[in-house]
Coordinates of C-alpha atoms and ligand atoms in Angstrom, one line a residue:
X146 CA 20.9 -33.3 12.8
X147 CA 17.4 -33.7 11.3
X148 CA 14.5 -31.0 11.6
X149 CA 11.5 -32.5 11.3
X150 CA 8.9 -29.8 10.6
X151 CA 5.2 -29.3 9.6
X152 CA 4.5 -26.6 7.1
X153 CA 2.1 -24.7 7.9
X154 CA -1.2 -24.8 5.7
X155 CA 0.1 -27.5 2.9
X156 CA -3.0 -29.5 2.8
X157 CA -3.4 -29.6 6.4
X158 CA 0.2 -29.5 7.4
X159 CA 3.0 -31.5 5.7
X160 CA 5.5 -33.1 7.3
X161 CA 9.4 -32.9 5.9
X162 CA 12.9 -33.7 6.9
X163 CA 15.5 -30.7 6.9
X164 CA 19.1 -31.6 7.4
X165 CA 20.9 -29.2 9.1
X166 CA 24.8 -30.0 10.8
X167 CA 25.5 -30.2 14.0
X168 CA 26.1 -26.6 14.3
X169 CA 23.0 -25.9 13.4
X170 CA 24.1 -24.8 9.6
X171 CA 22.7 -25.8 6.4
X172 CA 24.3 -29.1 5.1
X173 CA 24.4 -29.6 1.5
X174 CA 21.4 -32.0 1.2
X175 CA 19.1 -29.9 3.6
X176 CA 16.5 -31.4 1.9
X177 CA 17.6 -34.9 0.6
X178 CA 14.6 -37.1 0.8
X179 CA 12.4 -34.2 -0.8
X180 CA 13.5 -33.0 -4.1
X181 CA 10.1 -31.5 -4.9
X182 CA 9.4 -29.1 -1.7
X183 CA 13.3 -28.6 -1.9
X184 CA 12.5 -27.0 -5.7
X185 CA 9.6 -25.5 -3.9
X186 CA 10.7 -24.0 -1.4
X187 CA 13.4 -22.2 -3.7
X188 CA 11.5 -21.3 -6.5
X189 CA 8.2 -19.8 -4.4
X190 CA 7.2 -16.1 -4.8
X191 CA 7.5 -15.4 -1.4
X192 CA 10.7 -15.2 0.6
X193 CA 11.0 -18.1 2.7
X194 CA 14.4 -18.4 5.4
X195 CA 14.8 -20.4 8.4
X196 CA 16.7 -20.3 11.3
X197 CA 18.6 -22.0 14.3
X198 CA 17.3 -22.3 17.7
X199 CA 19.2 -18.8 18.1
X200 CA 18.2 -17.0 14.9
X201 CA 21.2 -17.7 13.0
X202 CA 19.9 -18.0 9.2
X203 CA 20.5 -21.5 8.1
X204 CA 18.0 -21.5 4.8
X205 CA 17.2 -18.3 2.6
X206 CA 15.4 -19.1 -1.0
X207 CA 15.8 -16.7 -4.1
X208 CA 13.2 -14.6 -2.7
X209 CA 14.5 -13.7 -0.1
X210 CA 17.5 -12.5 -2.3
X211 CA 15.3 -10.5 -4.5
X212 CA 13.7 -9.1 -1.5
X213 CA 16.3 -8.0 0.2
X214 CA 19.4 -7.8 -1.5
X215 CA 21.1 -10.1 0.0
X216 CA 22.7 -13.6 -1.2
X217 CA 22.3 -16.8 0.5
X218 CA 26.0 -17.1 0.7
X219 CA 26.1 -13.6 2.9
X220 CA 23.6 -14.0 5.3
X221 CA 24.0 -18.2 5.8
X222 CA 25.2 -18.4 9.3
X223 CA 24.4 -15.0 10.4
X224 CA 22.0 -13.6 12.6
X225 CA 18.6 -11.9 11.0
X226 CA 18.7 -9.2 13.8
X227 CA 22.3 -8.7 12.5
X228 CA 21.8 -5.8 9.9
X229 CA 19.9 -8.4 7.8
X230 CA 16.5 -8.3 8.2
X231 CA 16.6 -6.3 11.7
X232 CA 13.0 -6.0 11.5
X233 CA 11.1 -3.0 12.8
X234 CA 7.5 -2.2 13.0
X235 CA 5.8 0.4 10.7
X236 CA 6.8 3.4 13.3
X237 CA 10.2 2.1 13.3
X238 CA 10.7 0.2 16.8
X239 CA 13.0 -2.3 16.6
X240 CA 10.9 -5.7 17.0
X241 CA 14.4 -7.8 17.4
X242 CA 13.9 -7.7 21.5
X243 CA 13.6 -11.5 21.8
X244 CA 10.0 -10.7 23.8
X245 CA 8.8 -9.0 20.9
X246 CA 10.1 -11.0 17.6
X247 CA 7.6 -12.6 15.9
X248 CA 10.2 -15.4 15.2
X249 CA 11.6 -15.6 18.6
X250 CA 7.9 -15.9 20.5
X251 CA 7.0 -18.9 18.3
X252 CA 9.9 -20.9 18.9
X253 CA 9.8 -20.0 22.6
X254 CA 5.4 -21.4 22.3
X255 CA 6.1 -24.1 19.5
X256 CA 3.2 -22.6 18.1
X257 CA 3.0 -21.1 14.5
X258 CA 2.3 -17.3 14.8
X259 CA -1.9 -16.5 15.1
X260 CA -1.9 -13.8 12.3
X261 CA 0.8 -12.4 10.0
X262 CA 2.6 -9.3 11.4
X263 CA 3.4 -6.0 9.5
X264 CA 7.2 -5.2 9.8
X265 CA 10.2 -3.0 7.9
X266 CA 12.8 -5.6 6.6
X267 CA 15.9 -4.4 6.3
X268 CA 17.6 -4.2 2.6
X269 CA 21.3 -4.6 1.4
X270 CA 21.6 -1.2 0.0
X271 CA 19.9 0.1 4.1
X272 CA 16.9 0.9 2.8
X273 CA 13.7 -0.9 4.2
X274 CA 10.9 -2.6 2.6
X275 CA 7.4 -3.2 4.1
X276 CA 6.2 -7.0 4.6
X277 CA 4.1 -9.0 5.9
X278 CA 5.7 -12.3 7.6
X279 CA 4.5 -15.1 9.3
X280 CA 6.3 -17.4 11.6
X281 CA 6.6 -20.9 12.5
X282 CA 8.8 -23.0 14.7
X283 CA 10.8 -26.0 13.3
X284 CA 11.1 -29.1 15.3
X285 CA 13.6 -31.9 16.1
X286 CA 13.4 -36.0 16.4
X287 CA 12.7 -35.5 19.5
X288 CA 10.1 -32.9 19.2
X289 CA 12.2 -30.0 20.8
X290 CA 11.8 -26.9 19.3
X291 CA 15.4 -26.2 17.2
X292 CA 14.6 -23.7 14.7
X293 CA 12.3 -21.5 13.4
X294 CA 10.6 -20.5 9.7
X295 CA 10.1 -17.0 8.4
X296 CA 7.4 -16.6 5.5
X297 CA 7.9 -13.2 4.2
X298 CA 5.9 -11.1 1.5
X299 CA 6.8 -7.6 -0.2
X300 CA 3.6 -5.8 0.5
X301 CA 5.1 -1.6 -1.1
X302 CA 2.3 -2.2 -3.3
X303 CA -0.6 -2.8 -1.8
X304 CA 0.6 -0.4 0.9
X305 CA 1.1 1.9 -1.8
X306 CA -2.2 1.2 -3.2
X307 CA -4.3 1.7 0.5
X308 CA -2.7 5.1 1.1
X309 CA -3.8 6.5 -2.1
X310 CA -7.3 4.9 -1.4
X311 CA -7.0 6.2 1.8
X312 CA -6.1 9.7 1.0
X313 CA -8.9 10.3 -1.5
X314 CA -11.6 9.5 0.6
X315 CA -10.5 11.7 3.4
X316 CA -10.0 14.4 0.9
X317 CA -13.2 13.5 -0.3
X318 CA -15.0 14.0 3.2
X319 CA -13.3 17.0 4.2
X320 CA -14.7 18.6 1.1
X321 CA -18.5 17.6 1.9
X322 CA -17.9 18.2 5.6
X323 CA -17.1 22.0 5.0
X324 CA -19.6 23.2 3.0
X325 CA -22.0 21.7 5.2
X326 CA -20.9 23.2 8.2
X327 CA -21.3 26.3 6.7
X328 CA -25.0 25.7 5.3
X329 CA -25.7 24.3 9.3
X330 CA -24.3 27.7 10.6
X331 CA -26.8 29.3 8.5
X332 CA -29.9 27.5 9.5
X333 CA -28.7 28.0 13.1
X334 CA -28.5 31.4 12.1
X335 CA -32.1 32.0 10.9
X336 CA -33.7 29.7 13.8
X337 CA -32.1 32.1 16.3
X338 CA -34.5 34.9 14.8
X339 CA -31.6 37.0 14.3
X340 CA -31.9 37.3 10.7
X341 CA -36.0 38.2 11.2
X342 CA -39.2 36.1 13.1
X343 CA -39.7 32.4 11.8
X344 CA -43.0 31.0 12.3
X345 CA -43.5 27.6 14.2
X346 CA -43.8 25.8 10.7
X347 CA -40.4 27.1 9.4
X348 CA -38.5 26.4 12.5
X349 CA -39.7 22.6 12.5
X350 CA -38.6 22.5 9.4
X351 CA -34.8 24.0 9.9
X352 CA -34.6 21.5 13.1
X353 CA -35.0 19.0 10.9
X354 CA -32.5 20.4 8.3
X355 CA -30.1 21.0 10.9
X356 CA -31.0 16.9 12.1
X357 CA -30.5 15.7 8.7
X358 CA -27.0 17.7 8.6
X359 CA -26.2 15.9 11.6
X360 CA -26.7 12.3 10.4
X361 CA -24.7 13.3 7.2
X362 CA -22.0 14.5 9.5
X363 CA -21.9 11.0 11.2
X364 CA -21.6 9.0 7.9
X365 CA -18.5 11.4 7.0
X366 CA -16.8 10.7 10.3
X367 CA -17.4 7.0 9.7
X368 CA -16.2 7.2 6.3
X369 CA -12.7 9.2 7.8
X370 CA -12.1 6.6 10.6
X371 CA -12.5 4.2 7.9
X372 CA -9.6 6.2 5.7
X373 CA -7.6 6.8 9.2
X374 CA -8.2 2.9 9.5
X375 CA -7.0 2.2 6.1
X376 CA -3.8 4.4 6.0
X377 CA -2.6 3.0 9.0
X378 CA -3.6 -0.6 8.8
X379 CA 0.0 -1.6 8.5
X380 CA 1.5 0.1 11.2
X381 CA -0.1 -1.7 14.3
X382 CA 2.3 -1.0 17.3
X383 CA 2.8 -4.5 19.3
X384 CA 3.2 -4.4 23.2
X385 CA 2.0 -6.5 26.3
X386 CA -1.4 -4.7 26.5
X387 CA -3.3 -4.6 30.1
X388 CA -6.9 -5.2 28.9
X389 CA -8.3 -5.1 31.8
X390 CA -7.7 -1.6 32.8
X391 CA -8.4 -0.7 28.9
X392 CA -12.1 -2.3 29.2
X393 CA -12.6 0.2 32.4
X394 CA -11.8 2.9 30.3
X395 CA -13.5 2.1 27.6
X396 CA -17.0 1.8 29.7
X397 CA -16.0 4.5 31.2
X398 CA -15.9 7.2 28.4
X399 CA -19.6 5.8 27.8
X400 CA -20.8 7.4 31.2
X401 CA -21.9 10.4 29.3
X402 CA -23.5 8.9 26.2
X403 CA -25.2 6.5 28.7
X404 CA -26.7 8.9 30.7
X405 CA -27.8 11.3 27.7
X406 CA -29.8 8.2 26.8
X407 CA -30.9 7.0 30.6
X408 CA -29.2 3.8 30.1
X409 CA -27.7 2.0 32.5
X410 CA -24.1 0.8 31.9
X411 CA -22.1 -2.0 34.1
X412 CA -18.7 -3.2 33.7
X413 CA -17.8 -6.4 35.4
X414 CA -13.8 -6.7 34.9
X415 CA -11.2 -9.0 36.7
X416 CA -7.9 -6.8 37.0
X417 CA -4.8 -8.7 35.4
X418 CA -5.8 -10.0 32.2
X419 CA -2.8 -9.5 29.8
X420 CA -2.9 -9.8 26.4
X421 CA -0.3 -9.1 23.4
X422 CA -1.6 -6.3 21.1
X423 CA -2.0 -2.2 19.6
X424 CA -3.9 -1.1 22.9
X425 CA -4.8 2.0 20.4
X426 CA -6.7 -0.3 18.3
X427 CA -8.2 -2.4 21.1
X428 CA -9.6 0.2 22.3
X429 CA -11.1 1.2 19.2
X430 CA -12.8 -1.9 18.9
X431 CA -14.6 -2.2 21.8
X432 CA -15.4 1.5 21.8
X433 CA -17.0 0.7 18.8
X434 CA -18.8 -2.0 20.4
X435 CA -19.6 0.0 23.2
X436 CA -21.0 3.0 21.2
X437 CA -23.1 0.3 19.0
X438 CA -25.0 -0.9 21.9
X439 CA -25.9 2.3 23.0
X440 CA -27.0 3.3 19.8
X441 CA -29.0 0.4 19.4
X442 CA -30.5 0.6 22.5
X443 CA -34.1 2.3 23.4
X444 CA -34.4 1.4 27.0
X445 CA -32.7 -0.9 29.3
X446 CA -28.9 -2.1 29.8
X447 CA -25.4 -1.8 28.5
X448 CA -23.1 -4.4 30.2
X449 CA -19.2 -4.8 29.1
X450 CA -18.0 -8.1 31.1
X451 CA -14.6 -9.9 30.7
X452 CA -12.7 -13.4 31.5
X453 CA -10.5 -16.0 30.7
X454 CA -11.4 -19.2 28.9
X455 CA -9.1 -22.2 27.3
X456 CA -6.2 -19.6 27.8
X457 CA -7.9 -16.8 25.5
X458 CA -9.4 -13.3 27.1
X459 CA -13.3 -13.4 26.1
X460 CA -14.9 -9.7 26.7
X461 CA -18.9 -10.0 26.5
X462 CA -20.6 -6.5 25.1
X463 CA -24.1 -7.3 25.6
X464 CA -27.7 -4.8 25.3
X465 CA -31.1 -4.8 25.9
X466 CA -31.8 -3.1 22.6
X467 CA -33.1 -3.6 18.8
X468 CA -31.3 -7.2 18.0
X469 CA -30.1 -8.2 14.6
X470 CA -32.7 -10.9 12.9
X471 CA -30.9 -14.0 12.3
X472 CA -30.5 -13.6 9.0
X473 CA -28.2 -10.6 9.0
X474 CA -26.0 -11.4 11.8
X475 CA -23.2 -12.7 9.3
X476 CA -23.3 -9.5 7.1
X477 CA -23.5 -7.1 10.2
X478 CA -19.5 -7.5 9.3
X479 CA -19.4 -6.7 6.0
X480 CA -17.9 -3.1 4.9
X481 CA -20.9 -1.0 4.2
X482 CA -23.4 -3.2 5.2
X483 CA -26.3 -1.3 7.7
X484 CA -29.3 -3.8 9.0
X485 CA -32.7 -2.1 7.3
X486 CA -34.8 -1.0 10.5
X487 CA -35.5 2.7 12.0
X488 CA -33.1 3.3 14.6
X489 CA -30.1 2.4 11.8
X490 CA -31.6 5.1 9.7
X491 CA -32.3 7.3 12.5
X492 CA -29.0 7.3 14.3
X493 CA -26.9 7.3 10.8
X494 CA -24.0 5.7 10.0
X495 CA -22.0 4.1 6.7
X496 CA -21.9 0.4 7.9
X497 CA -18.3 0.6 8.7
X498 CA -17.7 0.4 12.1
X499 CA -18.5 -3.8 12.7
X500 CA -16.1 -4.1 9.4
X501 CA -12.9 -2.1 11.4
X502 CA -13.9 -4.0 14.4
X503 CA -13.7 -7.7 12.9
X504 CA -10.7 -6.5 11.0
X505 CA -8.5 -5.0 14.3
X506 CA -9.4 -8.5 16.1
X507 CA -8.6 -10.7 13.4
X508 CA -5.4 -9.3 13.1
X509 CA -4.7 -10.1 16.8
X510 CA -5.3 -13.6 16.3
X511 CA -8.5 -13.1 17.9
X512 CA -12.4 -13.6 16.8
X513 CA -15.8 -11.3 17.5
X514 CA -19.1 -13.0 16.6
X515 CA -22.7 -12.0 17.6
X516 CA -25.7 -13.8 19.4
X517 CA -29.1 -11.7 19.2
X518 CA -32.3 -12.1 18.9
X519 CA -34.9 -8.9 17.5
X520 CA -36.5 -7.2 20.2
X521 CA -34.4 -8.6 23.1
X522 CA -31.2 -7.5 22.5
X523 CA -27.3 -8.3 21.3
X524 CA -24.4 -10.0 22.6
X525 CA -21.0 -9.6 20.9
X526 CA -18.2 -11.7 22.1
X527 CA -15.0 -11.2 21.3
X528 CA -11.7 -13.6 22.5
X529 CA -7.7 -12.7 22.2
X530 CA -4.7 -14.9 23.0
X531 CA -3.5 -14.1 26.2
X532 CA 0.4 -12.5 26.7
X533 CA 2.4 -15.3 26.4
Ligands
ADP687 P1 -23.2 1.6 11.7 O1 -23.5 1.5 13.1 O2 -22.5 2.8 11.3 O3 -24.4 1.3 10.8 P2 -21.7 -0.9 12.0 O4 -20.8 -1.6 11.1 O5 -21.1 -0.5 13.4 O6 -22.2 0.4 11.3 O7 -22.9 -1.8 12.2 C1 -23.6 -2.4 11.1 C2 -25.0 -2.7 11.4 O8 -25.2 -3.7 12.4 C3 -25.7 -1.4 12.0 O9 -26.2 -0.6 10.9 C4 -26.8 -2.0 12.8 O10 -28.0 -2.3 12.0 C5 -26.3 -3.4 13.3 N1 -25.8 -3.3 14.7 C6 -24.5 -3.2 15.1 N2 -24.5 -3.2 16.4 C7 -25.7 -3.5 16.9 C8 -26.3 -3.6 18.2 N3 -25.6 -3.6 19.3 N4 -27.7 -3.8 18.2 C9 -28.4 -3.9 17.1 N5 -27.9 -3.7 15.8 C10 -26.6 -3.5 15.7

């Protein structure tokens, strides 16, 4: 039998024959009319394999070998769910369910993969190694789906290298975040006249310490969700995720923020939309978005609305603050990167929060961009693929 396939991202998509038997095994010649993406394909960096219509392995480059362990010769013919690969995610769930391998879902679509996915690959000797894999299905003559294609890459070092990042900022911020706690209790201290009378002058001036303290604190919890965000970047936890229900909740835990603020807040949210994601990160996201426009925001509105458009979920975050000139709306997503007006310095903050958001949906497949204009407001829009 002859797969006909298109590989992924090789100058737009390059078409090859694979030869695989009837069975569905690797012939000798899997690649006879193709020499050069046959020595390709075997001498890559990245481990490569592909597989039946039922996951049975019938390619695996040298890679994959060094990867893992194991040699073409044991795993030909087998299943990758068998004690091969027998991927788990980074918390150690089993992703070989056939509704939630990577592998599986994009032979059942004929779709390549939207985004790479974390797993835990396992190794000959039973140890596991983290990488990052990417999926693809293979096709036949007749353009039935008959196989699939695993890209996978060691990632222990760069994991390696984000939890040490990681760890020293948040080491870093708890250091600055106690001692000033303990300077704040001591200006609340004084302003409470308990240590002696303060004149009007002197208290102004301690309100404003204390103010000042506050805005600090916010730019060391942004720099911790941004270490919490980088230490755990790998383990996103995959599931059918009701969106609907986590939008509602979302506006919801603004109610108090909103009405500190005497802003009004409206959610308009169809029930049922289903989409295929960390609901823990979701919801960080457009929390974020959510707290933005009410920091942002002076007077007016905060409206959270969602949909369904060309078989994507689109969620709408929109405000009748600030707005972003033109001109910055592009770096608003940058890590670090804070637009230069007074309510930014007022309401404090490290520029971090856009970057995380962008980040979380990207790696759902998904997109976020902005519409706004200075004065009248913002609009961020964000769309997922829907649950399969
Ligand atoms: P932070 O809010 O901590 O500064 P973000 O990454 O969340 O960091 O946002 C980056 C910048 O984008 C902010 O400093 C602000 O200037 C601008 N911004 C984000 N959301 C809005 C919004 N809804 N309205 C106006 N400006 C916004």
């Amino acid at each position: 039998m002859d797969i006909r396939h298109i590989i992924p991202g090789c100058d737009g998509g390059q078409e090859v024959l694979i030869k695989v038997s009837g069975s569905g095994f690797l012939e000798d010649s899997f690649l006879s009319h193709s020499e050069n993406f046959k020595r390709t394909l075997l001498s890559v960096y990245d481990g490569v394999y592909m597989t039946d219509r039922e996951r049975r392995i019938v390619f695996w480059n040298p890679a994959c070998e060094r990867i893992t362990g194991y040699t073409a010769g044991e795993v030909l013919g087998r299943k990758c769910s068998d004690d091969i690969l027998n991927h788990v995610d980074m918390n150690g769930n089993s992703l070989c369910d056939s509704s939630l391998c990577p592998l599986h879902q994009s032979m059942e679509k004929g779709v390549p993969g939207e985004s790479p996915v974390v797993v835990r690959a396992r190794r000959s000797d039973g140890t596991r190694v983290a990488a990052e894999v990417s999926v693809a299905p293979l096709f036949g003559d007749d353009g039935v789906v008959i196989g699939g294609v695993e890209v996978f890459r060691d990632i222990t070092e760069k994991q390696k290298l984000a939890e040490i990042k990681s760890r020293f900022l948040s080491g870093v911020t708890h250091e600055l975040k106690n001692p000033l706690t303990i300077m704040q209790g001591f200006i609340e201290l004084v302003l409470s006249g308990d240590t002696g009378e303060i004149n009007q002058l002197q208290r102004e001036f301690l309100d404003s310490a204390l103010e000042e303290g506050d805005r600090f604190k916010r730019i060391l919890d942004d720099l911790l969700d941004f270490a919490r965000y980088e230490a755990t970047e790998y383990s996103f936890v995959l599931r059918d995720v009701d969106l609907s229900s986590l939008l509602l909740q979302v506006a919801g835990s603004c109610s108090a923020e909103a009405s500190r603020k005497q802003l009004a807040v409206s959610a308009s949210i169809p029930g049922g939309i289903l989409v295929f994601g960390d609901g823990h990160r979701l919801h960080q996201a457009f929390a974020n978005l959510m707290s933005n426009a009410l920091k942002y925001t002076e007077k007016g509105t905060v409206d959270i609305a969602a949909g369904i458009s060309d078989s994507r979920a689109v969620v709408v975050v929109r405000d009748t603050g600030i707005g972003i000139p033109v001109e910055e709306q592009e770096r608003i997503f940058d890590q670090f990167y804070r637009v230069d007006n007074y309510l930014s310095l007022n309401v404090g903050g490290a520029g971090i929060g856009l970057s995380i958001v962008k980040k979380i949906i990207e790696r759902h497949g998904g997109s976020v961009s902005v519409r706004s204009q200075p004065g009248a407001g913002s609009e961020f829009t964000v769309t997922l693929p829907l649950k399969a």
